[in-house]
PDB file of C-alpha atoms in Angstrom:
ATOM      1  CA  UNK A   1      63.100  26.004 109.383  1.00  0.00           C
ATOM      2  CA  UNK A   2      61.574  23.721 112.109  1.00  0.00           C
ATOM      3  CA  UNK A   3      60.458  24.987 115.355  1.00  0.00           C
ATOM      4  CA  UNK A   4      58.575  23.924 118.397  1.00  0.00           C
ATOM      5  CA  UNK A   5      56.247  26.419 120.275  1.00  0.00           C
ATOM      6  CA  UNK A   6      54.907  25.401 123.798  1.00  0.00           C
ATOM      7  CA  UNK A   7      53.078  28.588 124.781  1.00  0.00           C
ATOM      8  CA  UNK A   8      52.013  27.710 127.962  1.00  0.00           C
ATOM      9  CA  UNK A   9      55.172  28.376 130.372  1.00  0.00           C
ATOM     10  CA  UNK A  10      53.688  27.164 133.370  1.00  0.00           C
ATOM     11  CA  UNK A  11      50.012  25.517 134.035  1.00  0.00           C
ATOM     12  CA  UNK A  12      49.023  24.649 138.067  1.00  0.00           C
ATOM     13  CA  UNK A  13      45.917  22.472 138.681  1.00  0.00           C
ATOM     14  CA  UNK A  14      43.919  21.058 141.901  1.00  0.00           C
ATOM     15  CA  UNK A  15      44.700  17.125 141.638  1.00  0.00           C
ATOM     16  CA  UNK A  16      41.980  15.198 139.824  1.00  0.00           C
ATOM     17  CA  UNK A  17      41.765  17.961 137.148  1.00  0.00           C
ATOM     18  CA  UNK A  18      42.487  17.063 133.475  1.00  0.00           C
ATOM     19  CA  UNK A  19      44.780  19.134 131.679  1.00  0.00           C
ATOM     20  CA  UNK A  20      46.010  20.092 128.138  1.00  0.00           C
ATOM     21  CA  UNK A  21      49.422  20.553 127.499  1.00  0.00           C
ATOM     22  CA  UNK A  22      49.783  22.942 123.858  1.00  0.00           C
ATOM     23  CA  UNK A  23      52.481  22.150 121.368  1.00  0.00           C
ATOM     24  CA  UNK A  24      52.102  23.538 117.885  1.00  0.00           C
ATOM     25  CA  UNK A  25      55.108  23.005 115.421  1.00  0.00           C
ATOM     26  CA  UNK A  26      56.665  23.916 111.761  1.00  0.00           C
ATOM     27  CA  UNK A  27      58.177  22.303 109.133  1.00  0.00           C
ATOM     28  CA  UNK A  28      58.886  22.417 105.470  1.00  0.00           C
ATOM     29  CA  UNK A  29      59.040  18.141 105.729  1.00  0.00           C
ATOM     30  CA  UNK A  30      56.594  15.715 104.936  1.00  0.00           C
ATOM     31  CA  UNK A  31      58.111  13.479 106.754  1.00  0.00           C
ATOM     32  CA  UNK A  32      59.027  13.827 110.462  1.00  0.00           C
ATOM     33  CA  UNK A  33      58.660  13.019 114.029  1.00  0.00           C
ATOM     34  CA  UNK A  34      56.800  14.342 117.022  1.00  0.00           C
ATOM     35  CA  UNK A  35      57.844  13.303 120.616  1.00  0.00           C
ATOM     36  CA  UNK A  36      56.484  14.405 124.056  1.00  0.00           C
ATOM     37  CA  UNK A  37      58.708  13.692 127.310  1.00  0.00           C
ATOM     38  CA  UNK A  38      58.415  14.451 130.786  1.00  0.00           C
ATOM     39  CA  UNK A  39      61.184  15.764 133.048  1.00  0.00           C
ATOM     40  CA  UNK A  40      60.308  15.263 137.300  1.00  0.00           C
ATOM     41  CA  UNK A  41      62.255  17.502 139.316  1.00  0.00           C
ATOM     42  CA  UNK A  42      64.921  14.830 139.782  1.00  0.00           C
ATOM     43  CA  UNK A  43      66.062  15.963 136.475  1.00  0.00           C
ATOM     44  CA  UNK A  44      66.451  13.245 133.807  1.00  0.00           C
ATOM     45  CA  UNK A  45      63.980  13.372 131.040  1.00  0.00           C
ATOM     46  CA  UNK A  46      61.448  10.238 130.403  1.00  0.00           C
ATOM     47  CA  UNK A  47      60.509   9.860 126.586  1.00  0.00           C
ATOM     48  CA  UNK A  48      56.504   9.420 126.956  1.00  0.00           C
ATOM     49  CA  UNK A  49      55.248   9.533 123.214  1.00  0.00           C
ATOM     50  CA  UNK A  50      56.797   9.417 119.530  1.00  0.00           C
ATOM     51  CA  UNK A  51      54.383  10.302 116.505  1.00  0.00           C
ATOM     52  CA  UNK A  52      55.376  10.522 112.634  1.00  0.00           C
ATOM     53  CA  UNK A  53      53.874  12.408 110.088  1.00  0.00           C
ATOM     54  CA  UNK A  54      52.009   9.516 108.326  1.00  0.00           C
ATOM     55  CA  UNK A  55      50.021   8.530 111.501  1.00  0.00           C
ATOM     56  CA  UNK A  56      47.545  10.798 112.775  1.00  0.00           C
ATOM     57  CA  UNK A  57      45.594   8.802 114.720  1.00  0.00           C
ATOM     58  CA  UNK A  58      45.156  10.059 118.645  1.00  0.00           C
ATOM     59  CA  UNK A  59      47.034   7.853 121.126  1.00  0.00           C
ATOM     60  CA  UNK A  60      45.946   6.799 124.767  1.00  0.00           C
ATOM     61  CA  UNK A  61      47.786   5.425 127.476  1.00  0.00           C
ATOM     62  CA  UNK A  62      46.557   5.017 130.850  1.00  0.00           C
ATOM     63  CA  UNK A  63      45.534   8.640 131.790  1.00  0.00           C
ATOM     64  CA  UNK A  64      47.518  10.197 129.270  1.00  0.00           C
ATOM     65  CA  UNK A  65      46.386  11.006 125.769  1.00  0.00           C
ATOM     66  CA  UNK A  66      47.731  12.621 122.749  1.00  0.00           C
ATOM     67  CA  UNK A  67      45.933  14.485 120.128  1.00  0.00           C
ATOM     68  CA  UNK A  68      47.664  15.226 116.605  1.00  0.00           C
ATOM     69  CA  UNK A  69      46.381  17.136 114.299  1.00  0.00           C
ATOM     70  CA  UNK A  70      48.365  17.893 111.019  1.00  0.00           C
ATOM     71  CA  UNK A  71      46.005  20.389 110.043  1.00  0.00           C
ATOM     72  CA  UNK A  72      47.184  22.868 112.716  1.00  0.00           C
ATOM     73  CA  UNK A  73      50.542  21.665 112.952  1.00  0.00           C
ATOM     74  CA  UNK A  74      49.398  20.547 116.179  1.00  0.00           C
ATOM     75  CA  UNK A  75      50.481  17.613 118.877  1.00  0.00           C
ATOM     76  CA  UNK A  76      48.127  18.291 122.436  1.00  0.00           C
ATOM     77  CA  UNK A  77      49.356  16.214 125.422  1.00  0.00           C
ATOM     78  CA  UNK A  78      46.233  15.742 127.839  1.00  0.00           C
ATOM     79  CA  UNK A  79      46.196  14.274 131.614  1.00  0.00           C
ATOM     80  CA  UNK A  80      43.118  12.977 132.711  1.00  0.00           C
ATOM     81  CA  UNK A  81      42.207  12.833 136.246  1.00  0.00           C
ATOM     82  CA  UNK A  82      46.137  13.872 137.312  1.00  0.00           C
ATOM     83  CA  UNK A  83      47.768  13.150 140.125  1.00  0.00           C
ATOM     84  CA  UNK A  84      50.579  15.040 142.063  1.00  0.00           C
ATOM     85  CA  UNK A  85      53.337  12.686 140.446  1.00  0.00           C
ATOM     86  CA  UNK A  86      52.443  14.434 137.025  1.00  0.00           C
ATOM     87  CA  UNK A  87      54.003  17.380 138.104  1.00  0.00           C
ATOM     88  CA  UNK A  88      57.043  18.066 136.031  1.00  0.00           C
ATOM     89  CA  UNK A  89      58.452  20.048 133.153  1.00  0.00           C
ATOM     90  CA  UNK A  90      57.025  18.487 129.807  1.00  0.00           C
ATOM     91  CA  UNK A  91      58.663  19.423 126.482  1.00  0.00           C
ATOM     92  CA  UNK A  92      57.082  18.881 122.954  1.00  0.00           C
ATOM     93  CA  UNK A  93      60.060  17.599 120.411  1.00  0.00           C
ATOM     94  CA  UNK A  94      60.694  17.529 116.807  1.00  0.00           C
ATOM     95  CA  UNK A  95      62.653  15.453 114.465  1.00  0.00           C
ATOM     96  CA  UNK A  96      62.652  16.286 110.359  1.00  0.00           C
ATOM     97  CA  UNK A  97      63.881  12.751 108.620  1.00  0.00           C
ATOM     98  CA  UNK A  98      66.110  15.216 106.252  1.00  0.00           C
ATOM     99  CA  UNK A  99      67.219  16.879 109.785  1.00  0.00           C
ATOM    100  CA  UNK A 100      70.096  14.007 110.131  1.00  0.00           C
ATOM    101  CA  UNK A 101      68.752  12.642 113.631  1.00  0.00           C
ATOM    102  CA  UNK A 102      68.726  16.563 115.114  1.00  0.00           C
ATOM    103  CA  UNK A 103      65.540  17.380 117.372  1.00  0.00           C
ATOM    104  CA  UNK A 104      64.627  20.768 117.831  1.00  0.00           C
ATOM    105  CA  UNK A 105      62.878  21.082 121.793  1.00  0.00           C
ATOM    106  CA  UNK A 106      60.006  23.010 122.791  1.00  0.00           C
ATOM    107  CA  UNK A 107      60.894  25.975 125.713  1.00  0.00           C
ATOM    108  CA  UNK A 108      58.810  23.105 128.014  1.00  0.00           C
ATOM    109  CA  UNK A 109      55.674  23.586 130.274  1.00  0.00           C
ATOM    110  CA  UNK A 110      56.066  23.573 134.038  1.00  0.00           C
ATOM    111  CA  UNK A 111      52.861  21.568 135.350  1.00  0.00           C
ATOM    112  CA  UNK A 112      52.071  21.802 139.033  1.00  0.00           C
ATOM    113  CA  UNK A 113      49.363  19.797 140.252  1.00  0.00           C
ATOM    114  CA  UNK A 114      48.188  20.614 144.127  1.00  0.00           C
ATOM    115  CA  UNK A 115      47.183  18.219 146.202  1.00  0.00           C
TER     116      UNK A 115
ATOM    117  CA  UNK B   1      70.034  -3.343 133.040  1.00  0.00           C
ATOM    118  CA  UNK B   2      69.938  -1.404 129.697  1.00  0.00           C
ATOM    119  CA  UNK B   3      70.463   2.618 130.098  1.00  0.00           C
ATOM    120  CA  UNK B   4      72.521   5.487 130.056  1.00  0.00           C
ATOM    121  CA  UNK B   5      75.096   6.600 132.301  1.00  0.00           C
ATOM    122  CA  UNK B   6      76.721   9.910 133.306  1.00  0.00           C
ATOM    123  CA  UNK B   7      78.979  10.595 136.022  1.00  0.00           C
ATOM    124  CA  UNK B   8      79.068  12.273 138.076  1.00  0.00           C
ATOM    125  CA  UNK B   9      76.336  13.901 139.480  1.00  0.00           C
ATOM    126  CA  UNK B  10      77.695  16.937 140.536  1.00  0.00           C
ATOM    127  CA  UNK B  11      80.811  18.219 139.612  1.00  0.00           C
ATOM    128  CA  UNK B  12      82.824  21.350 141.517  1.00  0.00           C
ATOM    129  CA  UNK B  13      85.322  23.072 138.841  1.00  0.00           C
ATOM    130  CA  UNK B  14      87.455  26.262 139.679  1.00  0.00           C
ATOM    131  CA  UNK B  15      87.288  28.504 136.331  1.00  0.00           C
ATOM    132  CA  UNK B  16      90.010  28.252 133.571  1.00  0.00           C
ATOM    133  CA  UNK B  17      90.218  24.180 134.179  1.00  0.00           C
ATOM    134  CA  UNK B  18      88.982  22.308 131.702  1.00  0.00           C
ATOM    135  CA  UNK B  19      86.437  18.752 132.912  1.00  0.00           C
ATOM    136  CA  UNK B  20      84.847  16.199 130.915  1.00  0.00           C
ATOM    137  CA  UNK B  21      81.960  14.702 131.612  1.00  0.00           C
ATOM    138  CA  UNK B  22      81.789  10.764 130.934  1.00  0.00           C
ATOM    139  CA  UNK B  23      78.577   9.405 129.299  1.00  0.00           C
ATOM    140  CA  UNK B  24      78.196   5.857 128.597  1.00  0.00           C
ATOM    141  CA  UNK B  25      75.272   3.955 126.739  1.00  0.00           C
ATOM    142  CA  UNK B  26      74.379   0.064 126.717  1.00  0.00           C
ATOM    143  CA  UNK B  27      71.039   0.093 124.462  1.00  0.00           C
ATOM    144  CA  UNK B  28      73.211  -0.232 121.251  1.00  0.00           C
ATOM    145  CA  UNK B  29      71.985   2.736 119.423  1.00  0.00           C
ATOM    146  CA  UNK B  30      74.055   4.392 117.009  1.00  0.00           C
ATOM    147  CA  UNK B  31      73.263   8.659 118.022  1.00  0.00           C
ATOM    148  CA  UNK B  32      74.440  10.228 120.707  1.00  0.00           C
ATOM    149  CA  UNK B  33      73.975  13.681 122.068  1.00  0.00           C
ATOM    150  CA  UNK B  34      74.831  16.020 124.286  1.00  0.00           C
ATOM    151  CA  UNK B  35      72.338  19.032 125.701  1.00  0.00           C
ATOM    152  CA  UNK B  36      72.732  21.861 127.945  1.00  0.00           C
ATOM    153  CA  UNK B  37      69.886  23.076 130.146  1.00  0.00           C
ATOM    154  CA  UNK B  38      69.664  26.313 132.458  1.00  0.00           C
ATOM    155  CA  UNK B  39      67.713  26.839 135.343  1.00  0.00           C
ATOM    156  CA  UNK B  40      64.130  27.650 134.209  1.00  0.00           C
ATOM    157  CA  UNK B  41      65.009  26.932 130.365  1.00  0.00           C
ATOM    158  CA  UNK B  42      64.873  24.283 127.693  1.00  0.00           C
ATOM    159  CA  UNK B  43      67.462  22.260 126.340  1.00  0.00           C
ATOM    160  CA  UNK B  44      70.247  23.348 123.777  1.00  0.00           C
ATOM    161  CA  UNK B  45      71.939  20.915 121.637  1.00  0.00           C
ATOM    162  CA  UNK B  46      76.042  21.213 122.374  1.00  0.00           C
ATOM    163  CA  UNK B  47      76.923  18.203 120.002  1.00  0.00           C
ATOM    164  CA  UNK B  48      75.497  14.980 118.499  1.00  0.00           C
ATOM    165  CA  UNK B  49      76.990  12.103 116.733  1.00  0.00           C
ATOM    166  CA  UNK B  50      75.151   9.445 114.251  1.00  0.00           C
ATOM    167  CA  UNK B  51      77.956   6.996 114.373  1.00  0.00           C
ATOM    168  CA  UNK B  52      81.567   6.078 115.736  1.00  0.00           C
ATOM    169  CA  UNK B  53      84.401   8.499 114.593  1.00  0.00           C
ATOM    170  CA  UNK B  54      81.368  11.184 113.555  1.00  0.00           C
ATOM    171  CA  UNK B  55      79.885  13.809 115.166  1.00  0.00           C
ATOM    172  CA  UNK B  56      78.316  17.584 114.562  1.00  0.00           C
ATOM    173  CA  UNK B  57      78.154  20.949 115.994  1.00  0.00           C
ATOM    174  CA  UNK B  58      74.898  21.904 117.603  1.00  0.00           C
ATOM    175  CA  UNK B  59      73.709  25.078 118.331  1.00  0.00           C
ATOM    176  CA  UNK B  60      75.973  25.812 120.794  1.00  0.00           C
ATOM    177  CA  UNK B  61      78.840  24.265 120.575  1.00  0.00           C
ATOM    178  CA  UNK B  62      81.927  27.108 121.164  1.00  0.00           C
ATOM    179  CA  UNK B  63      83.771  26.148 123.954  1.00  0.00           C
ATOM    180  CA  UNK B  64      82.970  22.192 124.280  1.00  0.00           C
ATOM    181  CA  UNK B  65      84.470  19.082 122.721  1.00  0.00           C
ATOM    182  CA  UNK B  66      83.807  15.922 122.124  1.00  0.00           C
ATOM    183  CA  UNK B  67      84.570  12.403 120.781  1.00  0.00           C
ATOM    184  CA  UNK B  68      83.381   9.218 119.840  1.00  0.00           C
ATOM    185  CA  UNK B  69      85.952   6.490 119.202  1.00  0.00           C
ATOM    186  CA  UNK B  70      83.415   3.701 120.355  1.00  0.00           C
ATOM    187  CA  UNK B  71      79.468   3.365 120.094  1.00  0.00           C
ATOM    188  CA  UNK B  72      78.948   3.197 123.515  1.00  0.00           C
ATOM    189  CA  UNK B  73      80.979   5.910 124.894  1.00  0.00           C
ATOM    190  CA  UNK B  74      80.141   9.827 123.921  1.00  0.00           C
ATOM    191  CA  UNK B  75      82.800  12.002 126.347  1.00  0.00           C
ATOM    192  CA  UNK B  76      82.048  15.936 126.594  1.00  0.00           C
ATOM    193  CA  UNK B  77      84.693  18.318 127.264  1.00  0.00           C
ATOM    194  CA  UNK B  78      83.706  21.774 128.858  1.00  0.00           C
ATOM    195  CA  UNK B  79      86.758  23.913 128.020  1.00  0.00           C
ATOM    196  CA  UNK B  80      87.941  27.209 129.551  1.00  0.00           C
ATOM    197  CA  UNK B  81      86.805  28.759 126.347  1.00  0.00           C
ATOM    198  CA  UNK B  82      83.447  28.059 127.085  1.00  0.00           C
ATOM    199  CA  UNK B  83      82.196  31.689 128.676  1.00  0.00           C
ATOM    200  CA  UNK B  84      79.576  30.550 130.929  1.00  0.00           C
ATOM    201  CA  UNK B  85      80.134  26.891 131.614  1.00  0.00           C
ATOM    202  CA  UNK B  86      77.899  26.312 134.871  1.00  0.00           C
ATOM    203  CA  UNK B  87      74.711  24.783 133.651  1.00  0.00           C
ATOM    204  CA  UNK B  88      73.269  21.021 133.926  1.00  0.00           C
ATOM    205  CA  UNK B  89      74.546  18.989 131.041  1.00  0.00           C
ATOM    206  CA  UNK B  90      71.815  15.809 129.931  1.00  0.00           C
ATOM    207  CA  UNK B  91      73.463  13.071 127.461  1.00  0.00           C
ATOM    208  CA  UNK B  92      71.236  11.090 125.146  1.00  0.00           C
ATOM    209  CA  UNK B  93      71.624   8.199 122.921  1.00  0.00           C
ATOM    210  CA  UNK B  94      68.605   7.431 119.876  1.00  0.00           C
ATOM    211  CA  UNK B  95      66.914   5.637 117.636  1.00  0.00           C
ATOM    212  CA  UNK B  96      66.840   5.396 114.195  1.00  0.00           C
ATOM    213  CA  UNK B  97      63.211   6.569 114.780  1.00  0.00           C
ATOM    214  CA  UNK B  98      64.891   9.480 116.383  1.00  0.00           C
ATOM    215  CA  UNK B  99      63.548   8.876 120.064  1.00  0.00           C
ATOM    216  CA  UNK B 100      66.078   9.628 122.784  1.00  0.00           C
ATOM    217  CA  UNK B 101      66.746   7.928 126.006  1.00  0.00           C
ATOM    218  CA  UNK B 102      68.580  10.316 128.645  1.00  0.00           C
ATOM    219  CA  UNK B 103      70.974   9.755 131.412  1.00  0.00           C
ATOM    220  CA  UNK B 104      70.431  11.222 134.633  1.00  0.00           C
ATOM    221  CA  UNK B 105      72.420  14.601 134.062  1.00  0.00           C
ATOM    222  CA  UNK B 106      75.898  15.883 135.367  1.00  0.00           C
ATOM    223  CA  UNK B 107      75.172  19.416 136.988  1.00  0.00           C
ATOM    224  CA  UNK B 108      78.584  21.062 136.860  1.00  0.00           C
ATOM    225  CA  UNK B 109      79.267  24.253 138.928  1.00  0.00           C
ATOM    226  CA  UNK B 110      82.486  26.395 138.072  1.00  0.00           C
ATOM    227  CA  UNK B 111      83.375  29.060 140.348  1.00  0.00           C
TER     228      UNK B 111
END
């Protein structure tokens, strides 16, 4: 069965801090699809990041960076330097290509980052 | 300007009516999905649909209907079955790559 695990409920930083958002996964696929997207308090989710199973290689984009590692069933979200914008609910997301286009969410982390 | 819409915002329903909550897409994809989130919690699938005329339960899906008699349009209907209907309701549409796009959210209150 798939499932998403985001351990880390809520983190709180001091602005300018980098920070490591957790997301570890399962699956009985070989093929499937990791996604990361942010949700600001206004409510409507962003989609940040989409990974699939064949493509391991880490991801940067601006400040934000992703780190996949099929070897722990692993997909880190990092935030370098952040900024009190970042501060939002972030959920981890999985897609199996046998799952007939059904993503299974991560419970989310709550990042605060303080001025 | 390519997106999805949901309307409304907020919605005010007295308990035993049912409401539907419109969702509209203009990025051409063929899924559509409906999710349920509570305060403090993640986001339950309600109902999704690959294509027009098509569509599957989610996890939760007692006490909601839906349709889809044209690609863009994906209506949710919150029925007085449903036990414990207040919550804030996000429609998506997706990719064949399986990446959703999300509409701002209807937060519906029934009291």
């Amino acid at each position: 069965a798939q499932k998403v695990t985001q351990a880390q409920t809520e983190i709180s930083v001091v602005e300018k801090e980098d920070v490591t958002l957790d997301c570890v996964y399962e699956t009985r696929d070989t093929t499937y699809y990791l996604f990361w997207y942010k949700q600001p308090p206004s409510g409507e989710l962003v989609f940040l990041i989409r990974r699939n199973s064949f493509d391991e290689q880490n991801e940067i984009s601006g400040r934000y960076s992703w780190n996949f590692q099929k070897s722990t069933s692993s997909f880190n979200f990092t935030i370098t330097a952040s900024q009190v914008v970042d501060s939002a609910v972030y959920f981890c997301a999985l897609s199996e290509d046998t799952g007939g286009f059904k993503t299974i969410f991560g419970a989310g982390t709550r990042l605060f980052v303080k001025a | 300007d390519g997106g999805i819409t949901q309307s409304p915002k907020y919605l005010f329903r007295k308990e035993g009516q049912n409401v539907t909550l419109s969702c509209e897409q203009n990025l051409n994809h063929d899924a559509m999905y409906w999710y349920r989130q509570d305060p403090g919690q993640g986001l339950r699938l309600i109902y999704y649909s690959q294509i027009v005329n098509d569509f599957q339960k989610g996890d939760i899906a007692e006490g909601y209907s839906v349709s889809r008699e044209k690609k863009e349009s994906f209506p949710l209907t919150v029925t007085s079955a449903q036990k414990n209907p207040t919550a804030f309701y996000l429609c998506a549409s997706g990719t064949s790559f399986y990446e959703q796009y999300f509409g701002p959210g209807t937060r519906l209150t029934v009291t």
